[in-house]
Amino acid sequence: TVGTSSASKNLAVWQGDITTLKVDAIVNAANSQLLGCWSPCHACIDNCIHTYAGTDLRLACYEIMKSHSAANCSAAPYEEPTGSAEITKAYNLPCRFVLHTVGPIVGGRLTERDCDLLASCYTSCLDLAEENALTSIAFCCISTGVFHFPNDRACNVAVTTVRKWLMAHASANMRVV
């Protein structure tokens, strides 16, 4: 467990394969199309989650994106905004749901805007989990891989954001990994 505050009692750090966790939801660090990684055998979390969940996950994400395009009356493919979140079933994974969030892509020097967008990823996922009456959620390290967010700073943003959310939503009794 991280820290000693009441919010920290519901926060744990774990290292391992997120696709094996039996929690209400795991978080996918998705690309803006939400359709998974298209690079065969690429070891990114997006590819791992889509692979282990099975093809139904990609279809569910496609339906979400198609409905957003239709709602926007656009023929152009919809792209999920950075910092927002979507929910799908988990299909072949041991968790119940997958929350998909698009983290910021750091293309040079890290900015406060990058940090704010990353914090929004965590907040959006926690809000979506609460809206769906979930009580446990496991996050991966959002944006730290091919999106180039520095690991140490991403960890600080993640822990700070989750702690603030837990303190503000104590009645949710959310367990966060």
Coordinates of C-alpha atoms in Angstrom, one line a residue:
T1 CA 0.0 0.0 0.0
V2 CA 1.2 3.5 -0.8
G3 CA 1.2 6.1 2.0
T4 CA -0.9 6.2 5.2
S5 CA -3.8 8.5 4.5
S6 CA -7.4 7.1 4.3
A7 CA -7.3 7.5 0.5
S8 CA -4.1 5.5 0.4
K9 CA -5.7 2.5 2.1
N10 CA -7.5 1.8 -1.1
L11 CA -4.4 2.3 -3.3
A12 CA -2.0 -0.5 -4.0
V13 CA 1.0 -0.8 -6.3
W14 CA 1.5 -4.0 -8.1
Q15 CA 3.9 -5.2 -10.8
G16 CA 2.9 -7.9 -13.2
D17 CA 0.6 -8.8 -16.1
I18 CA -2.5 -6.6 -15.9
T19 CA -4.5 -9.0 -18.1
T20 CA -4.4 -11.6 -15.3
L21 CA -6.0 -9.5 -12.6
K22 CA -9.5 -10.4 -11.3
V23 CA -10.7 -6.9 -10.6
D24 CA -13.9 -5.1 -11.8
A25 CA -12.0 -3.3 -14.6
I26 CA -8.5 -2.9 -16.0
V27 CA -7.4 0.2 -17.9
N28 CA -6.1 0.0 -21.4
A29 CA -3.7 2.7 -22.6
A30 CA -5.3 2.9 -26.0
N31 CA -4.6 4.7 -29.2
S32 CA -7.1 7.3 -30.5
Q33 CA -8.9 4.8 -32.7
L34 CA -9.5 2.4 -29.7
L35 CA -9.1 -0.5 -32.1
G36 CA -6.0 -2.0 -30.6
C37 CA -2.4 -2.0 -31.8
W38 CA -2.0 -3.1 -35.4
S39 CA 1.6 -4.1 -35.1
P40 CA 1.8 -7.9 -34.9
C41 CA 3.6 -9.3 -31.8
H42 CA 4.1 -5.7 -30.5
A43 CA 4.4 -5.9 -26.7
C44 CA 2.4 -2.7 -25.9
I45 CA -0.4 -3.0 -23.4
D46 CA -3.0 -2.1 -26.0
N47 CA -2.0 -5.2 -28.1
C48 CA -1.8 -7.5 -25.0
I49 CA -5.3 -6.5 -23.8
H50 CA -6.9 -6.8 -27.2
T51 CA -5.1 -10.2 -27.8
Y52 CA -6.2 -11.8 -24.5
A53 CA -9.7 -10.3 -24.5
G54 CA -10.3 -11.7 -28.0
T55 CA -11.8 -10.3 -31.2
D56 CA -15.1 -9.3 -29.5
L57 CA -13.2 -6.5 -27.8
R58 CA -12.1 -5.0 -31.1
L59 CA -15.7 -5.2 -32.4
A60 CA -17.1 -3.5 -29.3
C61 CA -14.5 -0.7 -29.7
Y62 CA -15.4 -0.4 -33.4
E63 CA -19.1 -0.1 -32.5
I64 CA -18.3 2.7 -30.0
M65 CA -16.2 4.6 -32.5
K66 CA -18.8 4.1 -35.2
S67 CA -21.6 5.5 -32.9
H68 CA -19.5 8.5 -32.1
S69 CA -18.9 9.2 -35.8
A70 CA -22.7 8.9 -36.4
A71 CA -23.5 11.2 -33.5
N72 CA -21.1 13.8 -34.9
C73 CA -22.7 13.4 -38.4
S74 CA -19.3 12.8 -39.8
A75 CA -18.0 10.4 -42.4
A76 CA -14.5 10.9 -41.1
P77 CA -13.3 8.3 -38.5
Y78 CA -13.9 9.5 -35.0
E79 CA -10.9 9.7 -32.7
E80 CA -11.2 9.4 -29.0
P81 CA -10.0 12.6 -27.3
T82 CA -6.9 12.4 -25.1
G83 CA -7.9 12.2 -21.5
S84 CA -11.4 10.7 -21.9
A85 CA -12.5 7.1 -21.3
E86 CA -14.8 4.5 -22.7
I87 CA -15.9 1.2 -21.2
T88 CA -16.4 -2.2 -22.8
K89 CA -16.9 -5.8 -21.5
A90 CA -13.7 -7.7 -20.9
Y91 CA -14.7 -10.8 -22.8
N92 CA -12.0 -13.4 -22.3
L93 CA -10.1 -11.5 -19.6
P94 CA -10.7 -12.4 -15.9
C95 CA -11.8 -8.8 -15.1
R96 CA -15.4 -7.7 -15.9
F97 CA -14.6 -4.6 -17.9
V98 CA -11.9 -2.7 -19.8
L99 CA -11.7 1.0 -19.6
H100 CA -10.0 2.5 -22.6
T101 CA -8.2 5.9 -22.3
V102 CA -5.9 7.8 -24.7
G103 CA -2.9 9.3 -23.0
P104 CA -0.9 12.3 -24.2
I105 CA 1.9 11.7 -26.7
V106 CA 5.0 13.5 -25.6
G107 CA 6.9 14.7 -28.6
G108 CA 9.7 16.6 -27.1
R109 CA 9.8 18.5 -23.8
L110 CA 7.2 17.5 -21.2
T111 CA 4.6 20.3 -20.7
E112 CA 2.1 21.0 -18.0
R113 CA -0.6 20.4 -20.6
D114 CA 0.8 16.8 -21.0
C115 CA 0.6 16.4 -17.2
D116 CA -3.0 17.7 -17.1
L117 CA -4.1 15.4 -19.9
L118 CA -2.5 12.4 -18.2
A119 CA -4.3 13.3 -14.9
S120 CA -7.5 13.5 -16.9
C121 CA -7.0 9.9 -18.1
Y122 CA -7.0 8.7 -14.5
T123 CA -9.9 10.9 -13.4
S124 CA -12.0 9.9 -16.4
C125 CA -11.4 6.2 -15.8
L126 CA -12.2 6.6 -12.1
D127 CA -15.4 8.6 -12.8
L128 CA -16.5 6.0 -15.4
A129 CA -15.8 3.2 -13.0
E130 CA -17.9 4.9 -10.3
E131 CA -20.7 5.6 -12.8
N132 CA -20.8 1.9 -13.5
A133 CA -20.8 0.9 -9.8
L134 CA -17.4 -0.7 -10.1
T135 CA -15.4 -1.1 -6.9
S136 CA -12.0 -2.2 -8.1
I137 CA -9.8 -0.9 -11.0
A138 CA -6.3 -1.6 -12.1
F139 CA -4.3 0.9 -14.1
C140 CA -1.4 0.3 -16.4
C141 CA 1.3 3.0 -16.8
I142 CA -0.6 5.2 -19.2
S143 CA 1.5 7.0 -21.9
T144 CA 4.9 5.7 -20.7
G145 CA 5.6 3.4 -23.5
V146 CA 5.5 4.4 -27.2
F147 CA 3.8 7.7 -26.1
H148 CA 7.1 8.7 -24.4
F149 CA 5.8 10.2 -21.1
P150 CA 8.7 10.0 -18.6
N151 CA 8.1 7.2 -16.1
D152 CA 8.9 9.1 -12.9
R153 CA 6.7 12.0 -13.7
A154 CA 3.9 9.7 -14.9
C155 CA 4.0 7.9 -11.6
N156 CA 3.8 11.1 -9.7
V157 CA 0.8 12.3 -11.8
A158 CA -0.9 8.9 -11.4
V159 CA -0.5 8.6 -7.6
T160 CA -1.4 12.3 -6.9
T161 CA -4.5 12.2 -9.2
V162 CA -5.8 8.9 -7.8
R163 CA -5.2 10.0 -4.2
K164 CA -7.1 13.2 -4.8
W165 CA -10.0 11.3 -6.5
L166 CA -10.2 8.8 -3.6
M167 CA -10.3 11.6 -1.0
A168 CA -13.0 13.4 -2.9
H169 CA -15.0 10.2 -3.5
A170 CA -14.6 8.3 -0.2
S171 CA -18.2 6.9 -0.4
A172 CA -17.3 5.1 -3.7
N173 CA -15.0 2.8 -1.7
M174 CA -12.9 2.2 -4.8
R175 CA -9.9 -0.1 -4.7
V176 CA -7.2 1.1 -7.1
V177 CA -4.3 -0.9 -8.3

